[in-house]
CSV table of C-alpha atoms and ligand atoms in Angstrom, one decimal:
chain,number,residue,atom,x,y,z
A,1,MET,CA,92.4,123.1,80.6
A,2,GLN,CA,91.8,121.1,84.3
A,3,MET,CA,95.1,121.5,85.7
A,4,THR,CA,95.2,125.6,84.7
A,5,VAL,CA,91.9,126.0,86.3
A,6,LEU,CA,93.1,124.2,89.6
A,7,ALA,CA,96.4,126.5,89.5
A,8,ILE,CA,94.5,129.3,89.3
A,9,ALA,CA,91.8,128.3,91.8
A,10,LEU,CA,94.4,127.5,94.3
A,11,PHE,CA,96.6,130.9,93.6
A,12,LEU,CA,93.4,132.6,94.6
A,13,MET,CA,92.3,130.7,97.6
A,14,ALA,CA,96.0,131.2,98.5
A,15,LEU,CA,95.7,134.9,97.9
A,16,ILE,CA,92.4,135.0,100.2
A,17,ALA,CA,94.0,133.0,103.2
A,18,TYR,CA,97.5,135.5,102.9
A,19,PHE,CA,94.9,138.5,103.5
A,20,PHE,CA,93.0,137.2,106.3
A,21,ILE,CA,96.3,136.1,107.8
A,22,ALA,CA,97.7,139.4,107.4
A,23,ALA,CA,94.7,140.9,108.9
A,24,ILE,CA,94.9,139.0,112.0
A,25,TRP,CA,98.4,139.5,112.5
A,26,ALA,CA,97.9,143.2,112.0
A,27,SER,CA,95.4,143.5,114.6
A,28,GLY,CA,98.3,142.2,117.0
A,29,ALA,CA,96.3,139.0,118.3
A,30,GLY,CA,99.6,137.5,118.0
A,31,GLN,CA,101.2,139.5,120.6
A,32,THR,CA,98.5,139.1,123.7
A,33,MET,CA,97.9,135.2,123.2
A,34,LYS,CA,98.3,133.4,126.2
A,35,ASN,CA,100.0,130.0,126.3
A,36,ALA,CA,97.3,127.4,125.8
A,37,GLU,CA,95.6,129.9,123.1
A,38,ARG,CA,98.7,129.6,120.9
A,39,THR,CA,99.1,125.7,121.4
A,40,ARG,CA,95.8,125.3,120.6
A,41,SER,CA,96.6,127.8,117.4
A,42,ARG,CA,99.3,125.6,116.4
A,43,PHE,CA,97.3,122.2,117.2
A,44,ILE,CA,94.4,123.5,114.7
A,45,LEU,CA,97.1,124.5,112.3
A,46,VAL,CA,98.9,121.1,112.0
A,47,LEU,CA,95.2,119.3,111.9
A,48,LEU,CA,94.5,121.4,108.6
A,49,ALA,CA,97.6,120.7,107.4
A,50,VAL,CA,97.3,116.9,108.1
A,51,GLY,CA,94.1,116.9,106.5
A,52,ALA,CA,95.3,119.5,103.3
A,53,VAL,CA,97.5,116.4,102.7
A,54,VAL,CA,95.0,113.6,103.3
A,55,THR,CA,92.6,115.4,101.2
A,56,ILE,CA,95.3,115.9,98.3
A,57,VAL,CA,96.6,112.0,98.3
A,58,SER,CA,93.0,110.6,98.5
A,59,LEU,CA,91.4,112.4,95.5
A,60,LYS,CA,91.0,110.2,92.5
A,61,SER,CA,92.4,111.3,89.3
A,62,TRP,CA,89.8,113.6,87.2
A,63,PRO,CA,86.9,111.2,86.3
A,64,HIS,CA,86.0,113.0,82.7
A,65,SER,CA,89.2,112.1,81.0
A,66,VAL,CA,88.8,110.0,78.0
A,67,ALA,CA,92.1,110.1,76.7
A,68,VAL,CA,93.3,106.6,75.6
A,69,THR,CA,96.7,105.8,75.0
A,70,GLY,CA,97.5,103.0,72.4
A,71,PRO,CA,94.6,101.2,70.5
A,72,SER,CA,91.0,101.4,71.1
A,73,THR,CA,87.8,101.3,69.4
A,74,THR,CA,85.3,103.9,68.6
A,75,VAL,CA,81.6,103.3,68.4
A,76,ASN,CA,79.2,105.9,67.6
A,77,VAL,CA,75.6,105.8,68.8
A,78,THR,CA,72.9,108.0,67.9
A,79,GLY,CA,70.3,108.4,70.0
A,80,LEU,CA,66.7,109.2,68.6
A,81,GLN,CA,63.0,109.1,69.5
A,82,TRP,CA,62.9,106.2,70.0
A,83,ALA,CA,65.8,103.9,69.1
A,84,TRP,CA,69.5,103.6,69.5
A,85,ASP,CA,71.3,103.4,66.3
A,86,ILE,CA,75.0,101.8,67.0
A,87,ASP,CA,77.2,101.3,64.3
A,88,THR,CA,78.6,98.0,65.4
A,89,GLU,CA,76.9,94.6,66.9
A,90,GLU,CA,79.9,93.6,68.4
A,91,VAL,CA,82.8,95.1,70.6
A,92,PRO,CA,86.2,93.2,71.6
A,93,ILE,CA,86.8,92.6,75.1
A,94,GLY,CA,89.9,93.9,77.3
A,95,HIS,CA,90.2,96.6,74.8
A,96,PRO,CA,89.3,100.6,75.4
A,97,ILE,CA,85.7,101.5,73.2
A,98,ILE,CA,85.2,105.3,73.3
A,99,PHE,CA,81.3,105.6,72.4
A,100,ASN,CA,80.6,108.9,70.5
A,101,THR,CA,77.2,109.9,71.0
A,102,HIS,CA,74.8,112.5,69.8
A,103,ALA,CA,71.4,112.6,69.8
A,104,ALA,CA,69.0,113.1,66.1
A,105,ASP,CA,66.4,115.1,68.1
A,106,VAL,CA,66.2,115.4,71.8
A,107,THR,CA,68.3,114.8,74.6
A,108,HIS,CA,68.7,111.3,75.6
A,109,GLY,CA,70.7,109.3,78.2
A,110,PHE,CA,73.2,106.6,76.9
A,111,GLY,CA,73.5,104.2,79.6
A,112,VAL,CA,75.5,100.8,79.1
A,113,THR,CA,74.3,97.7,81.4
A,114,ASP,CA,76.0,94.5,81.9
A,115,PRO,CA,74.2,90.8,81.1
A,116,ASP,CA,73.3,91.2,85.2
A,117,GLY,CA,71.4,94.4,84.5
A,118,ARG,CA,74.0,96.4,86.0
A,119,LEU,CA,74.6,100.1,85.0
A,120,LEU,CA,78.4,100.2,84.0
A,121,VAL,CA,78.5,103.6,82.0
A,122,GLN,CA,76.3,106.6,81.2
A,123,THR,CA,76.6,110.1,79.6
A,124,GLN,CA,73.9,112.5,78.7
A,125,VAL,CA,73.1,112.5,74.8
A,126,MET,CA,72.5,116.0,73.0
A,127,PRO,CA,71.4,117.6,69.6
A,128,GLY,CA,74.3,119.4,68.3
A,129,TYR,CA,77.0,117.9,70.4
A,130,VAL,CA,79.2,114.7,70.5
A,131,ASN,CA,79.8,113.3,73.9
A,132,GLN,CA,82.4,110.8,74.7
A,133,VAL,CA,82.6,108.0,77.2
A,134,LYS,CA,85.3,105.6,77.6
A,135,TYR,CA,84.6,101.8,78.7
A,136,THR,CA,86.8,98.7,78.7
A,137,PHE,CA,84.5,95.7,78.9
A,138,ASP,CA,86.2,92.6,81.0
A,139,ARG,CA,83.8,89.7,80.4
A,140,PRO,CA,81.7,88.2,77.5
A,141,GLY,CA,78.1,88.6,76.8
A,142,THR,CA,75.1,90.9,75.7
A,143,TYR,CA,75.1,94.3,77.0
A,144,LYS,CA,72.4,96.1,76.7
A,145,VAL,CA,72.0,100.3,75.7
A,146,ILE,CA,69.2,102.0,77.9
A,147,CYS,CA,67.9,105.7,77.7
A,148,LEU,CA,68.2,107.5,81.0
A,149,GLU,CA,66.4,110.2,80.2
A,150,TYR,CA,62.8,111.1,79.9
A,151,CYS,CA,62.7,111.4,76.0
A,152,GLY,CA,58.8,111.1,75.0
A,153,ALA,CA,56.0,108.8,74.9
A,154,ALA,CA,58.2,105.6,73.9
A,155,HIS,CA,61.0,106.3,76.1
A,156,HIS,CA,61.1,103.0,78.4
A,157,ASP,CA,61.4,101.0,74.6
A,158,MET,CA,64.4,102.7,73.6
A,159,ILE,CA,66.4,99.9,74.6
A,160,SER,CA,69.1,98.2,71.9
A,161,GLU,CA,72.0,95.9,72.4
A,162,PHE,CA,75.4,95.2,71.1
A,163,LYS,CA,77.6,91.8,72.3
A,164,VAL,CA,81.2,91.8,74.0
A,165,VAL,CA,83.2,89.1,72.3
A,166,ALA,CA,86.8,87.9,72.1
A,167,GLN,CA,89.3,89.5,70.4
A,168,SER,CA,89.7,86.9,67.4
A,169,GLY,CA,85.7,87.4,67.2
A,170,ALA,CA,85.6,90.8,66.5
A,171,GLU,CA,87.9,90.5,63.7
A,172,GLN,CA,85.7,88.1,61.4
B,201,CU,CU1,64.6,108.5,76.8
């Protein structure tokens, strides 16, 4: 879907660029250019081409993909005023975890922090939708789930925990 949108956007940009170039060409500006102007125009075109290549090469992959190849673990999370209902207490280390989140009442913000309190992953949690977010934990410990969207009087108490454990521990 995203590739289709990208292709349509690029096609429309090329179409607009074509009409601009055709209009400049039809005005005869190209014929009356002095050498210095022609050199400058070529220099700008080269800069544009270099900029386009650098932009495309340095683009990161789409940030919204939750596609996981190979085994993964699904954790179901429900946000409600004012608690998190998480269907597991432990998840395995080094193994993609897909959090399926949804809200039972109002919009919440699902955030996972590591044992040092650093935010690792987050997504909005909405009634009527299941929002997915994927993360692979690389060290064991107790991780906190916090709410990142103000949802009422006890929003600040909306804290839960789960443990990240070695694979063998998860199977016990
Ligand atoms: Cu909240």
